[in-house]
Amino acid sequence: MANEASLTPVTDYSQFASSYIDAVSTGYHYAFGVAALAMAISLAVFVVYRKYLAPGDFNSKTAAASGAQVEKLSPEETRRRLTALGMVFFVVIFFWMAFHQNGLTLSQFAKDYTQNSVGAFTNMFFNLGAFLSVIALIGGVIFLLRKNGNKIWGGVLTVAGLVASWYFYTSFGEENPITPAKFQQFNPVFIVFLTPVVVGLFSWMNRKGVEPSTPRKIGYGMFIAALGFVIMIFASIGLTPPADLASEGTSLASPYWLISTYFTLTIAELCLSPMGISFVSKVAPPQYKGLMQGCWLGATAIGNKLLIVGSYFWDRLELWQLWSIFVVCCVISALIIFSLMKRLEAVAK
């Protein structure tokens, strides 16, 4: 019935416009309501557990009161550190320009070039409840396989994830419609799932004495981001350029291309974003810590502003040429980081 209703011709455009605006407004109200509730919960968690957090910074008054020693730097050392931070800020602009294409050109690719219906197995990744049940299953298995893992929690997660996954899988049909907006769930879900994996990997490397420095992690993150867009180049082979799409049409790509790209870009983000913030906090001269954190956010904002690069070239280039722009920007940025590696590592010690 819902599909039949959606195909009914519109006769009263005034009523249709009114109902459409009401539906969109309701959606925004719920979305902002959920966001506000999440922020309130986050604030409550911070207030409750604040006493367990070590202070991350001191000004002259709080340092004197607590007896902490504020690092004193010579003007030359201060200048060296600010210069190194400025170089990092410049480089990460291009990472954010590429990364946040997930809300622009990658979403457009999902709309125009990606299959809009999937089978039951693939729909497990597009239905949030099913996706979380799969992650619970994987997490439970990891707990069971770890030597020091909690076997009880591992068993509970494994059984619960398996039962829930089977329930969702059997409830799906042979063809399940998906919308481009659903691709936006992959980055946050991957962030939650991959953060302990990446942290665990770096901890293991640290125990082995082979953990890369923070600047190297940033450089690797840039290379990994480039790899994400290399995947999109392969996904776009044989597809009609956007400028000719209306007249010629095109075949549709598998959604796994975009899922793979989001997965890769999330790993890149985990290598770059928290590491970059840590680098800024560690390297910034005491009197400029707040300002330097603001400059990091400013670099992010400039990168977001440069999203226009993607929209400008969307209907002016072939798809593989468009993705190549971001590959080149990320690779050049990574090479700049590695060319400055000795200087960056020196100020980070």
XYZ file of C-alpha atoms in Angstrom:
349
model
C 0.000 0.000 0.000
C 2.813 2.414 0.829
C 4.449 1.896 -2.566
C 1.125 2.383 -4.363
C 0.440 5.583 -2.442
C 3.860 6.978 -3.306
C 3.107 6.506 -7.015
C -0.232 8.348 -6.903
C -0.132 11.410 -9.208
C -0.101 14.769 -7.417
C -3.200 16.825 -8.174
C -3.131 19.407 -5.383
C 0.391 20.829 -5.340
C -0.406 23.221 -2.513
C -1.439 20.385 -0.235
C 1.545 18.288 -1.354
C 3.977 21.141 -0.596
C 2.401 21.688 2.808
C 2.553 17.988 3.760
C 6.132 17.736 2.460
C 7.282 20.735 4.528
C 5.511 19.334 7.596
C 7.237 15.963 7.146
C 10.670 17.562 6.727
C 10.119 19.849 9.722
C 9.075 16.912 11.881
C 12.182 15.036 10.856
C 14.409 17.986 11.744
C 12.687 18.384 15.113
C 13.317 14.765 16.019
C 16.889 14.897 14.698
C 17.814 17.984 16.708
C 15.951 16.590 19.716
C 18.038 13.405 19.624
C 21.216 15.461 19.182
C 20.339 17.672 22.161
C 19.572 14.614 24.304
C 22.890 12.998 23.314
C 24.803 16.163 24.252
C 22.983 16.330 27.595
C 23.920 12.704 28.332
C 27.533 13.410 27.331
C 27.643 16.420 29.650
C 26.211 14.347 32.506
C 28.838 11.640 31.981
C 31.589 14.277 31.966
C 30.329 15.888 35.180
C 30.038 12.547 36.991
C 33.481 11.275 35.957
C 35.315 14.598 35.870
C 37.070 13.879 39.157
C 38.856 10.952 37.515
C 40.326 13.109 34.728
C 43.800 14.536 35.056
C 44.050 18.250 34.216
C 45.250 18.702 30.652
C 46.438 22.278 30.944
C 47.402 24.916 33.465
C 47.447 28.649 33.374
C 49.827 30.574 35.591
C 47.350 30.851 38.470
C 46.156 27.236 38.548
C 49.718 25.985 38.102
C 50.939 28.009 41.064
C 48.024 26.847 43.208
C 48.583 23.168 42.402
C 52.351 23.253 42.486
C 52.622 22.111 38.857
C 55.544 23.201 36.765
C 54.726 25.087 33.570
C 57.156 24.410 30.752
C 59.337 27.422 29.995
C 60.598 27.787 26.450
C 63.066 30.123 24.838
C 61.750 32.444 22.090
C 63.618 30.346 19.521
C 62.065 27.076 20.739
C 58.627 28.707 20.829
C 59.086 29.835 17.235
C 60.202 26.326 16.175
C 57.146 24.750 17.718
C 54.710 27.249 16.250
C 56.280 26.790 12.814
C 55.943 23.001 13.057
C 52.313 23.314 14.120
C 51.609 25.703 11.260
C 52.935 23.122 8.792
C 50.679 20.444 10.262
C 47.663 22.776 10.125
C 48.335 23.472 6.458
C 48.551 19.780 5.596
C 45.420 18.653 7.444
C 43.337 21.199 5.527
C 43.576 18.923 2.505
C 42.719 15.832 4.525
C 39.462 17.381 5.718
C 38.723 18.647 2.217
C 38.942 15.048 0.987
C 37.450 13.307 4.008
C 34.286 15.384 4.176
C 33.410 14.597 0.584
C 31.308 11.929 2.303
C 28.654 14.605 2.668
C 28.973 15.887 -0.905
C 30.394 14.045 -3.900
C 30.346 10.626 -2.241
C 26.693 11.162 -1.351
C 26.022 12.246 -4.919
C 27.723 9.063 -6.114
C 25.462 7.085 -3.785
C 22.429 8.822 -5.285
C 23.285 8.652 -8.990
C 25.635 5.706 -9.402
C 24.915 3.175 -6.656
C 22.311 0.409 -6.567
C 19.192 1.502 -4.693
C 18.130 -1.967 -3.553
C 20.138 -4.805 -2.019
C 19.727 -8.408 -0.970
C 19.132 -9.639 2.568
C 22.823 -10.121 3.412
C 23.895 -6.661 2.203
C 20.918 -5.083 3.957
C 22.418 -6.299 7.231
C 24.848 -3.391 6.875
C 22.195 -0.804 5.990
C 19.764 -1.613 8.776
C 21.306 -0.043 11.876
C 19.922 -2.648 14.285
C 21.182 -5.505 12.115
C 24.563 -3.798 11.686
C 24.968 -3.399 15.441
C 24.039 -7.044 15.997
C 26.786 -8.095 13.589
C 29.269 -5.888 15.450
C 28.127 -7.399 18.767
C 28.708 -10.868 17.329
C 32.213 -9.954 16.142
C 33.016 -8.260 19.454
C 31.871 -11.321 21.389
C 34.060 -13.612 19.307
C 37.038 -11.301 19.902
C 36.442 -11.467 23.669
C 36.324 -15.258 23.512
C 39.542 -15.496 21.505
C 41.557 -13.132 23.682
C 43.632 -14.792 26.376
C 42.683 -12.199 28.975
C 39.219 -11.531 27.599
C 36.078 -11.759 29.730
C 34.647 -15.106 28.660
C 31.239 -14.468 30.197
C 30.758 -11.160 28.397
C 32.194 -12.703 25.262
C 29.699 -15.557 25.395
C 26.757 -13.241 26.068
C 27.703 -10.892 23.213
C 28.291 -13.788 20.823
C 24.964 -15.473 21.537
C 22.995 -12.203 21.577
C 24.660 -10.992 18.377
C 24.095 -14.320 16.624
C 20.421 -14.507 17.589
C 19.765 -10.871 16.664
C 21.646 -11.201 13.370
C 19.651 -14.274 12.404
C 16.403 -12.536 13.342
C 17.163 -9.522 11.170
C 18.459 -11.607 8.276
C 15.358 -13.793 8.113
C 13.070 -10.750 8.337
C 14.510 -9.122 5.205
C 13.161 -9.774 1.728
C 15.068 -10.636 -1.419
C 15.176 -6.958 -2.448
C 15.439 -4.205 0.140
C 15.396 -0.510 -0.829
C 18.201 1.720 0.460
C 18.571 5.486 0.335
C 21.760 7.519 -0.173
C 21.400 8.954 3.322
C 21.941 5.504 4.848
C 25.570 5.549 3.746
C 26.175 8.280 6.331
C 25.838 5.761 9.147
C 28.991 3.896 8.197
C 31.551 6.453 9.366
C 30.188 6.851 12.934
C 29.608 3.094 13.317
C 33.098 2.350 12.019
C 34.521 4.977 14.403
C 32.988 3.197 17.406
C 33.985 -0.252 16.152
C 37.482 0.527 14.887
C 38.697 2.851 17.662
C 39.541 0.023 20.103
C 41.050 -1.950 17.213
C 43.375 0.884 16.174
C 44.244 1.735 19.786
C 44.962 -1.936 20.463
C 47.173 -2.124 17.384
C 49.213 0.887 18.461
C 49.479 -0.520 22.015
C 50.765 -3.810 20.634
C 53.282 -1.961 18.466
C 54.353 0.073 21.499
C 55.055 -3.107 23.475
C 57.112 -4.372 20.546
C 58.985 -1.080 20.375
C 57.855 -0.321 16.814
C 55.037 2.174 17.385
C 55.345 5.073 14.901
C 55.580 8.607 16.206
C 52.540 10.872 16.133
C 53.731 12.786 13.026
C 54.243 9.467 11.219
C 50.735 8.372 12.132
C 49.447 11.604 10.598
C 51.436 10.925 7.431
C 50.169 7.351 7.234
C 46.636 8.675 7.693
C 47.071 10.861 4.618
C 48.253 7.890 2.557
C 45.329 5.777 3.776
C 42.908 8.571 2.825
C 44.413 8.559 -0.673
C 43.804 4.806 -0.823
C 40.134 5.427 -0.038
C 39.769 7.523 -3.177
C 41.785 5.029 -5.226
C 38.942 2.615 -4.397
C 36.510 5.159 -5.841
C 38.577 5.378 -9.031
C 38.133 1.642 -9.557
C 34.429 1.934 -8.657
C 33.967 4.587 -11.357
C 35.520 2.671 -14.262
C 33.004 2.459 -17.094
C 30.488 4.853 -15.515
C 29.029 7.758 -17.468
C 30.417 11.226 -16.539
C 27.980 13.299 -14.456
C 27.586 15.868 -17.252
C 26.227 13.170 -19.613
C 24.233 11.228 -17.050
C 20.835 12.728 -17.889
C 21.073 11.940 -21.591
C 22.977 8.643 -21.595
C 22.204 6.924 -18.292
C 24.660 4.518 -16.708
C 25.085 1.202 -14.973
C 24.953 1.152 -11.168
C 27.850 0.246 -8.914
C 27.753 -2.109 -5.952
C 27.264 -0.384 -2.577
C 30.323 -2.241 -1.315
C 32.534 0.241 -3.185
C 31.278 3.086 -1.019
C 31.288 0.951 2.131
C 34.941 0.084 1.475
C 35.768 3.752 0.928
C 34.065 4.811 4.172
C 35.886 2.019 6.007
C 39.250 3.167 4.645
C 38.587 6.853 5.315
C 37.562 6.034 8.888
C 40.896 4.295 9.504
C 42.610 7.368 8.045
C 40.622 9.624 10.361
C 41.610 7.552 13.404
C 45.270 7.828 12.406
C 45.085 11.560 11.858
C 42.412 13.329 13.889
C 43.029 12.185 17.499
C 46.754 11.991 16.827
C 46.767 15.517 15.446
C 44.926 16.883 18.472
C 47.385 15.067 20.743
C 50.307 16.482 18.762
C 48.947 20.026 19.097
C 48.411 19.625 22.845
C 51.911 18.242 23.355
C 53.858 20.600 21.125
C 52.047 23.908 21.607
C 53.889 26.370 23.894
C 52.001 26.675 27.207
C 50.850 30.241 26.581
C 49.457 29.304 23.156
C 47.779 25.946 23.851
C 44.234 27.268 23.570
C 45.068 29.295 20.473
C 46.718 26.314 18.779
C 43.715 24.084 19.484
C 41.607 26.789 17.872
C 43.932 26.819 14.864
C 43.456 23.035 14.503
C 39.704 23.588 14.398
C 40.270 26.480 12.017
C 42.190 24.193 9.652
C 39.252 21.777 9.814
C 36.884 24.621 8.952
C 38.992 25.700 5.973
C 39.037 22.096 4.763
C 35.252 22.021 4.999
C 35.087 25.257 3.036
C 37.189 23.678 0.287
C 34.505 21.036 -0.241
C 33.503 23.340 -3.069
C 36.329 21.741 -5.061
C 34.274 18.555 -5.311
C 31.048 20.273 -6.308
C 32.809 22.530 -8.820
C 34.404 19.658 -10.716
C 31.500 17.204 -10.322
C 29.952 17.912 -13.713
C 33.141 19.183 -15.350
C 35.307 16.050 -15.121
C 34.928 12.327 -15.441
C 34.478 10.572 -12.142
C 37.926 8.972 -12.055
C 39.478 12.393 -12.704
C 37.516 13.909 -9.831
C 38.650 11.234 -7.361
C 42.211 11.620 -8.641
C 42.233 15.219 -7.386
C 41.757 13.996 -3.818
C 44.271 11.186 -4.256
C 46.905 13.684 -5.418
C 46.114 16.161 -2.619
C 46.385 13.469 0.067
C 49.589 11.970 -1.361
C 51.285 15.373 -1.694
C 50.230 16.255 1.863
C 51.657 12.961 3.134
C 54.923 13.579 1.294
C 55.147 17.051 2.859
C 54.674 15.513 6.312
C 57.401 12.927 5.720
C 59.758 15.537 4.267
C 59.413 17.456 7.547
C 59.462 14.358 9.724
C 62.753 15.013 11.520
C 61.672 18.520 12.440
C 58.230 17.397 13.608
C 59.580 14.510 15.642
C 62.199 16.780 17.208
C 59.636 19.227 18.581
C 57.407 16.362 19.748
C 60.057 14.875 22.038
